[in-house]
Amino acid sequence: MAAPPKGLQRRLLTPSRRGSEESALVRWCLVGIALVFSAVFLLLPLANVFVQALGRGWSVYWEALTEPDSVDAIKLTLQVAAMAVPLNLGFGLAAAWAIAKFDFRGKAILITLIDLPFSVSPVVAGLMFVILFGLRGYFGPWLDEHQFQVIFALPGMVLATVFVTFPFVARELIPVMQASGIEQEHAALTLGASGWQTFWHVTLPSVKWGLLYGVILCNARAMGEFGAVSVVSGHIAGLTETMPLRVEKLYQEYNSAAAFAVASLLALLALMTLLLRNGLEWRSQREQARGLATDGAHPAANSVSVEPLG
Amino acid sequence: MSITLRQVSKRFGATAAVNGVSFAVQEGELVGLLGPSGGGKTTVLRMIAGLEMPTEGDIWIRGQRVNDLSVQQRNIGFVFQNYALFKHMPVAENIAFGLKIKKWARAARAARVAELVSLFGLTGLEGRYPHQLSGGQRQRVAIARALAPQPSVLLLDEPFGAVDAKIRQELREWLVRLHHELNVTTVFVTHDQEEALEVSNRIVILSRGYLEQIGSPREVYEQPANEFVARFIGVMNVLETEVRDGWARVGGLDFPAAGQPDGQRLRIGFRPYAVQVSPDLSQYHYRAVLRHTFFLGILLRLELELPSGLVIRGRMTKEEYAQLGLEEGREVSFQIRQYRVLAAESAVLPPELPAAYPAPPTIAEHI
């Protein structure tokens, strides 16, 4: 049996320099598994979406996207997100503020409730709203009398989306707010600032990156939500069909080129979300790094000189 | 009268943090709130600021009862223990914050910030963010920010707690100079008795929510109101003695206790500087072995072990130590110049007693 080349042999067999380090063999195996897995299960399907979408040429792709029902689906998706995201932004800010800055009875329950949408199947969430607001539901008859339709209409879809994307902003903000503590707010109060001024000038700027991050994730999920929206929408083409619903319908109709065309838009949204997210992380890290660099560059800044007064 | 507290109490649920505390701070005074942690001093400071509301009692600032005034209306400057600078604002904006809120005109604002920046030695740092400053600089920014809107009182919570020991000393001296310069009524909280003694005009001593004593540093040091103060301010040797034949005795030490019944227990306290040591074994009444010498800078702390095994602490200057030719392990004679009979923790203390034997002068007298 031929021995492996000398360099490789050394790398494979020498014990690691630090006690805590795994041997090279184990490391390469782990890295290899992770790379192969993500290529097969993540990268390949994503690439396939674009291949399928553009497989019959740009003109087919463009036609599929500009078909009236598809255009309506895109418009409706944007509409739903434009309503659900601000609602959850407001709610998330309020909940995170309450949880991070105050002590009150039922705080633990509120924290658990915020996570509920993560653990409830979206389909169940959709059904909940049908039971509440559907024609045979608890409030349905009353709403019908007042000619206000929730289920199979825009309000129901917004409600379902709000429910599903409920935790994103709050979850992002709670740790950031807890870390920054309450002292800066107190300092603002002692300087005469009102509650609103304190929130606007002190609290909000100190959580801006976390907030933006939460909004981006919330938006991505709002546009991509399928299960809950599917139950409450009724799938009325041109009226209550969002992009994910449209993808499903086109696919069921064996119009896979059009299905993939719409799907490619959602995939693009996902990619953009990732890019934005990394951009945000990079920015907030750079802000910190810049601070440290400046500290090092001015050693004088670290020594206190106490000047005589007057 | 700048600040007055009358029978102020604060309870958090079932626990009483502050119990019926009354004291007054004169206009322009620099007062230290001193006590062990959990003594209620920070709560008192926060009640003056309006960050906590008293459960009972009244607080006046400059003749106005402020119980019902919010923090914003009290016109106080507050410096937090960790400074609580606005992290996303540079130094100049931090200082200007209160002025903006109070709607100062742009030009007046800029002038005030420039004035404080130069007064606090922050020139050149106006554009820096808090995380780019040293601990001492952050503290000065915090004080400048608190003083910018010209508050009627300045309140500081453990102002030197978050900086390292070397800078501490400079900051203390600086705070005294600053106070001298601006003459703003200032109340600060500290758990460090040395800091309180050095910086304050008067000291308010709090423990377990009760006011133990209020007085000048000299008063609380020389005439402690009770055993707690005597033990908390400065270092003290405390001995549990038992009376036999008219003397309170422990481990070979005797203190006169005429008229006390046998078996009576007495607690005796004396300051380390009251212990006089001589290498001449015949000079003083008691014998001991000098076990350890601790170097404290200009002063040395001595640990004397009596034949009975009892250990007491003494204190002298380096010069005196050298003059006497002392060294660790050497047998010495000593006496205790002054002592006190201590009673229960909060009972009123009788005055200090001179020793029963003649005391030769010592150069360590005023240390």
XYZ file of C-alpha atoms in Angstrom:
677
model
C 0.000 0.000 0.000
C 1.410 3.355 -1.028
C 1.946 5.766 1.824
C 0.214 9.136 1.515
C 2.503 12.033 0.528
C 4.705 13.176 3.357
C 3.070 16.553 3.936
C -0.418 15.128 4.133
C 0.778 12.313 6.365
C 2.204 14.834 8.780
C -0.943 16.906 8.777
C -3.159 13.910 9.345
C -1.108 12.266 12.025
C 0.507 14.996 14.095
C -1.416 15.743 17.246
C -2.991 19.174 17.309
C -1.034 21.992 18.857
C -3.735 22.981 21.290
C -5.411 20.446 23.485
C -8.844 21.722 22.539
C -8.280 21.412 18.803
C -9.630 18.438 16.899
C -7.247 16.618 14.605
C -7.065 17.724 10.989
C -8.908 14.639 9.786
C -11.943 15.337 11.973
C -11.957 18.988 10.997
C -11.900 18.287 7.280
C -14.613 15.666 7.627
C -16.909 18.070 9.464
C -16.280 20.903 7.024
C -16.807 18.510 4.107
C -20.122 17.216 5.439
C -21.399 20.752 6.055
C -20.405 21.903 2.563
C -21.854 18.894 0.717
C -25.065 19.065 2.715
C -25.670 22.732 2.065
C -24.799 22.335 -1.607
C -27.265 19.483 -2.108
C -30.094 20.736 0.035
C -29.791 24.510 -0.260
C -27.730 25.683 -3.198
C -28.872 23.134 -5.782
C -32.636 23.700 -5.369
C -32.117 27.461 -5.338
C -30.110 27.355 -8.548
C -32.705 25.009 -10.040
C -35.432 27.583 -9.447
C -33.646 30.040 -11.711
C -32.729 27.369 -14.263
C -36.358 26.244 -14.529
C -37.673 29.770 -14.609
C -35.389 30.875 -17.405
C -35.285 27.469 -19.162
C -37.609 28.561 -21.960
C -36.048 31.910 -22.479
C -36.513 35.447 -21.247
C -39.677 36.127 -23.216
C -41.591 33.259 -21.590
C -40.258 34.359 -18.223
C -41.353 37.940 -18.808
C -44.779 36.857 -20.092
C -45.360 34.674 -17.031
C -44.565 37.578 -14.740
C -46.638 40.157 -16.600
C -49.731 38.002 -16.863
C -52.550 39.961 -15.094
C -53.108 37.390 -12.338
C -49.404 37.279 -11.546
C -49.174 41.064 -11.470
C -52.139 41.138 -9.092
C -50.449 38.516 -6.895
C -47.272 40.612 -6.733
C -49.278 43.737 -5.906
C -51.268 41.948 -3.224
C -48.124 40.475 -1.630
C -46.613 43.953 -1.406
C -49.873 45.287 0.020
C -50.094 42.626 2.717
C -46.460 43.103 3.717
C -46.879 46.885 3.718
C -49.617 46.505 6.319
C -48.345 43.559 8.359
C -44.752 44.776 8.770
C -45.569 48.214 10.238
C -48.124 46.617 12.573
C -45.553 44.156 13.858
C -42.942 46.897 14.012
C -45.179 48.851 16.364
C -46.118 45.828 18.373
C -42.546 44.522 18.523
C -41.214 47.855 19.763
C -43.883 48.112 22.441
C -43.443 44.520 23.623
C -39.652 44.642 23.642
C -39.724 47.962 25.483
C -42.100 46.595 28.101
C -40.157 43.373 28.569
C -36.685 44.898 28.638
C -37.343 48.010 30.682
C -40.090 47.166 33.161
C -40.910 44.505 35.689
C -44.541 43.502 35.764
C -46.763 40.550 36.509
C -47.173 38.201 33.609
C -43.897 39.150 31.935
C -42.925 35.490 31.543
C -46.314 34.780 29.973
C -45.884 37.628 27.502
C -42.447 36.325 26.490
C -43.910 32.871 25.916
C -46.850 34.278 23.959
C -44.539 36.159 21.630
C -42.956 32.841 20.683
C -46.281 31.112 20.137
C -46.432 31.732 16.361
C -43.095 29.940 16.018
C -44.506 26.780 17.530
C -48.019 26.812 16.035
C -48.384 25.399 12.551
C -49.341 28.236 10.166
C -52.268 26.191 8.886
C -53.672 26.000 12.414
C -53.179 29.755 12.715
C -55.191 30.261 9.545
C -57.961 27.987 10.780
C -58.105 29.957 14.040
C -58.967 33.083 12.105
C -61.544 31.246 9.979
C -63.233 30.010 13.174
C -63.198 33.534 14.607
C -64.175 35.599 11.579
C -65.594 33.124 9.038
C -69.291 33.216 8.117
C -69.986 30.360 10.518
C -67.471 31.670 13.038
C -67.999 33.616 16.259
C -67.836 37.127 14.838
C -68.626 36.229 11.227
C -72.408 36.874 11.266
C -71.971 40.231 12.992
C -69.243 41.259 10.539
C -71.428 40.118 7.663
C -74.299 42.277 8.889
C -71.989 45.243 8.820
C -70.759 44.258 5.364
C -67.204 43.795 6.445
C -65.496 40.742 5.061
C -62.440 39.397 6.844
C -62.081 35.844 5.648
C -61.440 35.378 1.917
C -60.405 39.028 1.773
C -57.469 41.316 2.436
C -58.109 41.915 6.197
C -57.957 38.189 6.949
C -54.742 37.791 4.984
C -53.149 40.682 6.833
C -54.299 39.229 10.159
C -52.876 35.802 9.349
C -49.594 37.352 8.207
C -49.349 39.525 11.311
C -49.860 36.444 13.461
C -47.179 34.432 11.739
C -44.579 37.231 11.631
C -45.434 38.446 15.127
C -42.185 37.359 16.890
C -39.529 38.666 14.486
C -39.167 42.307 15.518
C -39.778 41.693 19.234
C -37.342 38.757 19.323
C -34.591 40.822 17.704
C -35.143 43.826 19.950
C -35.527 42.248 23.390
C -31.862 41.207 23.815
C -30.591 44.493 22.355
C -32.784 46.527 24.671
C -31.951 44.389 27.671
C -28.252 44.821 26.965
C -28.484 48.601 26.750
C -30.349 48.755 30.064
C -32.496 51.501 31.477
C -29.813 53.919 32.655
C -29.510 55.938 29.456
C -33.263 56.542 29.568
C -33.034 57.604 33.194
C -30.199 59.949 32.319
C -32.392 61.537 29.644
C -35.205 61.989 32.177
C -32.892 63.728 34.656
C -31.910 66.077 31.840
C -35.547 67.058 31.440
C -36.590 64.887 28.490
C -40.184 63.655 28.338
C -40.969 59.987 27.804
C -41.527 60.521 24.103
C -38.328 62.564 23.682
C -36.414 59.870 25.551
C -37.792 57.176 23.274
C -37.120 59.160 20.113
C -33.645 60.510 20.955
C -32.194 57.784 23.160
C -33.962 54.420 22.948
C -34.643 54.234 19.223
C -31.151 55.228 18.015
C -29.527 52.735 20.342
C -31.512 49.810 18.882
C -31.616 50.920 15.241
C -29.569 48.024 13.808
C -31.498 45.379 15.689
C -34.725 47.000 14.634
C -33.786 47.097 10.950
C -32.643 43.496 11.117
C -35.939 42.425 12.668
C -37.940 44.341 10.058
C -36.043 42.696 7.189
C -36.648 39.207 8.551
C -40.269 40.060 9.270
C -40.745 41.352 5.740
C -39.175 38.276 4.165
C -41.471 36.028 6.110
C -44.538 38.192 5.443
C -44.023 38.008 1.694
C -43.213 34.311 1.722
C -45.955 33.089 4.065
C -48.039 30.309 2.574
C -49.896 28.133 5.084
C -51.868 30.595 7.160
C -52.634 32.875 4.229
C -53.689 29.908 2.124
C -56.390 28.929 4.630
C -57.911 32.409 4.970
C -57.548 33.572 1.369
C -59.847 31.308 -0.571
C -57.444 31.382 -3.567
C -59.484 33.786 -5.685
C -57.280 34.564 -8.662
C -56.653 38.264 -9.068
C -58.267 39.007 -5.711
C -56.821 37.043 -2.830
C -53.806 35.355 -4.319
C -50.361 36.267 -3.040
C -47.157 35.185 -4.737
C -46.679 31.911 -2.826
C -50.321 30.971 -3.509
C -49.910 31.885 -7.162
C -46.824 29.662 -7.413
C -48.797 26.736 -6.060
C -51.747 27.288 -8.364
C -49.590 27.619 -11.480
C -47.735 24.471 -10.555
C -50.969 22.555 -10.012
C -52.054 23.658 -13.466
C -48.886 22.066 -14.912
C -47.630 25.511 -15.887
C -44.262 24.921 -14.291
C -42.391 27.581 -16.271
C -44.714 30.307 -14.950
C -44.667 28.777 -11.474
C -40.898 28.929 -11.398
C -40.901 32.434 -12.802
C -42.962 33.708 -9.862
C -40.963 31.497 -7.505
C -37.769 33.090 -8.755
C -39.011 36.436 -7.499
C -39.465 34.973 -4.021
C -36.018 33.390 -4.239
C -34.574 36.764 -5.221
C -36.282 38.292 -2.204
C -34.629 35.674 0.003
C -31.207 36.399 -1.490
C -31.677 40.119 -1.033
C -32.700 39.560 2.573
C -29.520 37.617 3.194
C -27.427 40.307 1.553
C -29.067 43.067 3.574
C -28.686 41.073 6.750
C -24.979 40.553 6.181
C -24.604 44.180 5.227
C -26.192 45.232 8.508
C -24.027 42.886 10.526
C -20.952 44.151 8.737
C -21.923 47.758 9.400
C -22.565 47.372 13.091
C -19.344 45.369 13.467
C -17.400 47.996 11.575
C -18.814 50.693 13.823
C -17.470 48.875 16.830
C -14.148 48.076 15.188
C -13.679 51.694 14.203
C -14.190 52.693 17.799
C -11.514 50.286 18.979
C -9.098 51.336 16.248
C -9.427 54.986 17.199
C -8.797 54.062 20.795
C -5.551 52.384 19.874
C -4.414 55.165 17.576
C -4.605 57.779 20.322
C -2.847 56.409 23.365
C -3.090 59.860 24.912
C -6.851 59.412 25.050
C -6.440 56.763 27.697
C -4.443 58.772 30.159
C -6.396 61.232 32.200
C -4.936 64.648 32.390
C -6.499 66.748 35.068
C -6.146 70.364 34.116
C -6.236 73.025 36.765
C -9.531 74.847 36.741
C -10.118 78.532 36.137
C -31.224 75.318 52.734
C -30.680 73.597 49.410
C -31.979 70.088 50.101
C -34.053 68.996 53.087
C -35.299 65.509 53.888
C -37.871 65.104 56.640
C -38.644 61.635 57.994
C -38.186 60.065 54.577
C -38.834 56.327 54.275
C -38.823 54.018 51.295
C -40.134 50.494 51.186
C -39.761 48.063 48.295
C -42.528 45.577 48.966
C -41.893 44.228 52.437
C -38.288 45.388 52.715
C -37.580 48.843 54.095
C -34.664 50.405 52.228
C -34.770 53.739 54.057
C -36.247 54.406 57.497
C -37.236 57.885 58.685
C -34.151 59.676 57.417
C -33.930 63.446 58.000
C -31.073 65.740 57.102
C -30.407 69.026 55.383
C -27.788 70.127 52.892
C -26.733 73.782 52.788
C -26.470 75.767 49.582
C -23.066 75.160 48.011
C -22.160 72.254 50.266
C -20.397 69.061 49.170
C -21.974 66.199 51.090
C -21.061 62.519 50.990
C -23.652 59.798 51.616
C -21.570 57.023 53.128
C -22.481 53.525 54.184
C -22.029 49.848 53.454
C -23.719 48.480 50.343
C -27.408 47.941 50.907
C -27.424 50.777 53.432
C -29.950 52.827 51.478
C -27.656 55.608 50.317
C -28.326 55.210 46.613
C -32.055 55.039 47.316
C -31.835 58.342 49.205
C -29.979 59.922 46.276
C -32.506 58.604 43.765
C -35.373 59.917 45.878
C -33.817 63.375 45.887
C -33.531 63.088 42.088
C -37.095 61.861 41.686
C -36.077 58.518 40.181
C -37.698 56.890 43.234
C -40.687 58.166 45.162
C -40.541 58.144 48.984
C -43.138 55.948 50.694
C -43.323 58.461 53.537
C -41.835 61.831 54.376
C -41.099 65.011 52.475
C -38.243 66.244 50.338
C -37.586 69.925 49.661
C -35.222 71.377 47.105
C -34.527 75.093 47.500
C -37.602 75.587 49.646
C -39.961 73.830 47.259
C -41.580 70.553 48.242
C -40.709 68.228 45.362
C -42.569 65.053 46.349
C -45.092 65.588 43.568
C -42.647 66.905 41.003
C -41.402 64.546 38.303
C -37.691 64.028 37.636
C -37.895 66.417 34.699
C -39.321 69.251 36.810
C -36.813 69.064 39.661
C -33.918 70.691 37.814
C -31.293 68.326 39.169
C -28.127 67.016 37.572
C -27.559 63.293 38.063
C -24.372 61.352 37.358
C -24.935 57.610 37.176
C -22.518 55.068 38.511
C -21.683 53.779 35.052
C -22.143 57.277 33.628
C -24.986 56.218 31.300
C -23.617 58.327 28.447
C -25.668 58.235 25.259
C -23.647 55.696 23.289
C -24.743 56.859 19.871
C -23.889 60.519 20.469
C -20.457 62.123 20.438
C -19.198 64.038 23.472
C -20.493 67.442 22.362
C -23.998 66.095 21.689
C -24.051 64.316 25.024
C -23.273 67.569 26.803
C -25.754 69.523 24.681
C -28.624 67.054 25.210
C -30.159 68.764 28.235
C -29.826 72.161 26.573
C -31.623 70.954 23.455
C -34.430 69.521 25.555
C -34.718 72.825 27.407
C -34.809 74.626 24.039
C -31.747 76.790 24.443
C -30.992 78.843 21.352
C -28.384 77.343 19.070
C -25.747 79.973 19.809
C -26.227 79.815 23.584
C -26.048 76.038 23.391
C -22.786 76.056 21.466
C -21.289 78.590 23.874
C -22.289 76.552 26.935
C -20.890 73.330 25.451
C -17.626 75.056 24.535
C -17.369 76.471 28.041
C -17.873 73.060 29.673
C -15.564 71.293 27.239
C -12.710 73.578 28.143
C -13.563 73.623 31.855
C -13.538 69.814 31.952
C -10.381 69.386 29.887
C -12.222 67.680 27.041
C -10.909 69.899 24.259
C -10.273 67.859 21.126
C -12.587 65.059 22.211
C -15.873 66.732 21.179
C -16.374 64.373 18.248
C -15.489 61.171 20.087
C -18.076 58.570 20.995
C -18.286 57.309 24.604
C -16.654 53.969 23.790
C -13.631 55.861 22.486
C -12.991 57.553 25.838
C -11.111 56.427 28.930
C -12.968 55.888 32.204
C -11.901 59.230 33.604
C -12.912 61.076 30.440
C -16.310 59.392 30.434
C -16.879 60.484 33.970
C -16.013 64.076 33.151
C -18.379 64.007 30.180
C -21.112 62.652 32.464
C -20.583 65.454 34.984
C -20.410 68.072 32.222
C -23.664 66.753 30.751
C -25.360 66.894 34.157
C -24.131 70.425 34.835
C -24.863 71.865 31.386
C -28.481 72.949 32.032
C -27.372 74.643 35.288
C -29.146 72.393 37.776
C -29.813 73.579 41.322
C -28.180 70.477 42.773
C -25.688 67.933 41.439
C -26.178 64.308 42.515
C -23.497 61.677 41.915
C -23.941 57.940 42.452
C -20.612 56.276 43.315
C -18.762 58.715 41.057
C -15.399 56.985 41.376
C -16.618 53.409 41.515
C -15.963 52.613 37.872
C -12.421 53.948 37.418
C -9.218 52.263 38.488
C -7.395 53.156 41.686
C -4.723 55.357 40.131
C -7.157 57.673 38.387
C -9.487 57.667 41.389
C -7.202 59.849 43.465
C -6.804 62.443 40.703
C -10.541 62.512 40.125
C -11.254 63.076 43.795
C -8.968 66.069 43.929
C -10.440 67.286 40.679
C -13.990 67.004 42.013
C -13.067 69.054 45.077
C -11.517 71.741 42.872
C -14.501 71.694 40.537
C -16.879 72.086 43.439
C -14.810 74.922 44.796
C -14.908 76.599 41.404
C -18.616 76.177 40.594
C -20.034 76.070 44.099
C -22.970 73.872 43.072
C -24.675 72.052 45.940
C -23.379 68.508 45.496
C -24.401 65.198 47.057
C -22.466 62.063 46.223
C -22.791 58.449 47.263
C -19.832 56.306 48.243
C -19.080 53.158 50.173
C -15.430 54.161 50.543
C -14.936 55.929 53.867
C -11.549 57.280 52.832
C -13.150 58.904 49.796
C -15.923 60.410 51.916
C -13.473 61.752 54.499
C -11.264 63.307 51.871
C -13.846 64.897 49.599
C -16.871 65.933 51.691
C -17.645 69.053 53.701
C -20.004 66.882 55.685
C -20.749 63.186 55.729
C -24.132 61.503 56.115
C -23.637 57.955 57.365
C -26.385 55.468 56.565
C -26.618 51.842 57.481
C -29.490 49.428 56.983
C -31.713 52.316 56.038
C -31.106 54.368 59.171
C -29.198 57.595 59.502
C -26.346 56.864 61.901
C -24.635 60.228 62.021
C -24.180 63.445 60.102
C -21.170 65.660 60.634
C -17.897 66.945 59.268
C -15.258 64.311 58.464
C -13.432 65.292 61.651
C -16.536 65.004 63.791
C -17.527 61.567 62.584
C -13.966 60.345 62.927
C -13.248 61.780 66.349
C -16.699 61.708 67.900
C -18.527 58.783 66.367
C -22.149 58.755 67.493
C -22.285 55.027 67.967
C -20.366 51.827 67.582
C -21.375 51.355 63.979
C -19.853 54.688 62.990
C -16.780 54.101 65.145
C -16.148 50.794 63.410
C -17.101 51.922 59.934
C -15.012 55.098 59.813
C -11.349 54.282 59.994
C -9.890 51.049 61.333
C -10.595 49.892 64.851
C -9.433 47.093 67.096
C -12.467 45.611 68.819
C -12.042 43.300 71.801
C -14.638 41.345 73.768
C -13.583 41.540 77.412
C -14.866 40.176 80.668
C -14.690 42.028 83.992
C -12.752 40.487 86.885
C -11.761 42.358 90.048
C -12.608 45.756 88.594
C -10.680 45.248 85.332
C -12.029 44.359 81.916
C -9.673 41.648 80.719
C -8.967 39.762 77.524
C -5.906 37.858 76.390
C -3.575 39.595 78.802
C -4.885 43.133 78.228
C -6.552 44.978 81.093
C -8.802 48.026 80.987
C -10.026 49.770 84.122
C -13.662 48.916 84.881
C -14.153 49.994 88.431
C -17.622 49.403 89.770
C -18.549 46.787 87.148
C -19.630 43.417 88.517
C -17.483 40.375 87.839
C -18.489 38.408 84.788
C -19.857 41.544 83.025
C -18.936 41.589 79.341
C -17.555 44.809 77.874
C -16.640 45.563 74.285
C -13.537 47.723 73.994
C -12.428 49.532 70.847
C -9.297 51.480 70.021
C -7.730 52.956 66.910
C -4.484 51.506 65.540
C -2.757 54.872 66.009
C -3.504 54.674 69.739
C -1.132 51.713 69.992
C 2.389 52.859 70.968
C 5.225 50.447 70.315
C 8.798 50.401 71.621
C 11.687 48.015 71.049
C 12.649 48.692 74.662
C 10.897 45.878 76.501
C 10.788 47.805 79.744
C 9.244 50.996 78.308
C 5.582 49.980 78.092
C 3.272 47.803 80.077
C 2.521 45.035 77.582
C 4.723 42.643 75.614
C 4.079 41.324 72.127
C 5.848 39.976 69.061
C 5.728 42.057 65.880
C 4.338 39.436 63.498
C 3.783 41.338 60.260
C 4.369 44.769 58.852
C 2.093 45.847 55.986
C 3.235 48.630 53.742
C 0.418 51.139 53.075
C 2.439 53.904 51.464
C 3.551 56.510 53.959
C 2.035 54.477 56.780
C 2.773 50.983 57.988
C 0.307 48.661 59.623
C 1.731 46.468 62.365
C 0.301 43.212 63.590
C 1.233 42.513 67.192
C 0.744 39.093 68.697
C 0.429 38.922 72.460
C 1.728 35.919 74.403
C -1.898 34.827 74.773
C -2.205 34.652 70.981
C -4.426 37.768 70.772
C -3.561 39.902 67.711
C -3.995 43.675 67.647
C -3.288 46.187 64.891
C -1.079 49.244 65.211
C -0.093 51.960 62.791
C 2.965 54.190 62.448
C 4.939 56.116 59.866
C 7.856 54.635 57.986
C 10.196 57.124 59.674
C 9.065 56.181 63.149
C 9.443 52.513 62.283
C 13.019 53.091 61.093
C 13.839 55.292 64.086
C 12.700 52.615 66.519
C 14.641 49.966 64.614
C 11.664 47.624 64.419
C 11.575 44.464 62.327
C 9.248 41.518 61.866
C 9.631 38.784 64.487
C 11.033 41.139 67.099
C 9.674 41.265 70.637
C 8.402 44.710 71.621
C 6.593 46.457 74.450
C 3.434 48.492 73.769
C 0.604 50.393 75.334
C -2.814 51.585 74.301
C -3.110 55.336 74.628
C -6.861 55.777 74.214
C -9.799 53.431 73.955
C -13.565 53.386 74.092
C -16.104 51.186 75.727
C -18.415 50.137 72.908
C -22.024 49.253 73.464
C -24.761 47.901 71.246
C -24.398 48.812 67.540
C -26.753 51.776 67.489
C -26.524 52.918 71.134
C -24.950 56.292 71.860
C -21.219 56.031 72.511
C -19.553 57.373 75.649
C -16.527 59.562 74.884
C -13.061 58.159 74.386
C -11.121 57.432 77.607
C -7.481 58.208 78.203
C -5.339 55.273 79.185
C -4.659 54.645 82.878
C -0.928 55.035 82.422
C 1.084 58.077 81.340
C 1.440 58.414 77.593
C 4.715 59.748 76.213
C 4.350 61.889 73.075
C 4.634 60.245 69.716
C 5.090 61.650 66.257
C 2.286 59.440 65.022
C -0.182 61.420 67.068
C -2.055 63.043 64.242
C -2.206 60.183 61.840
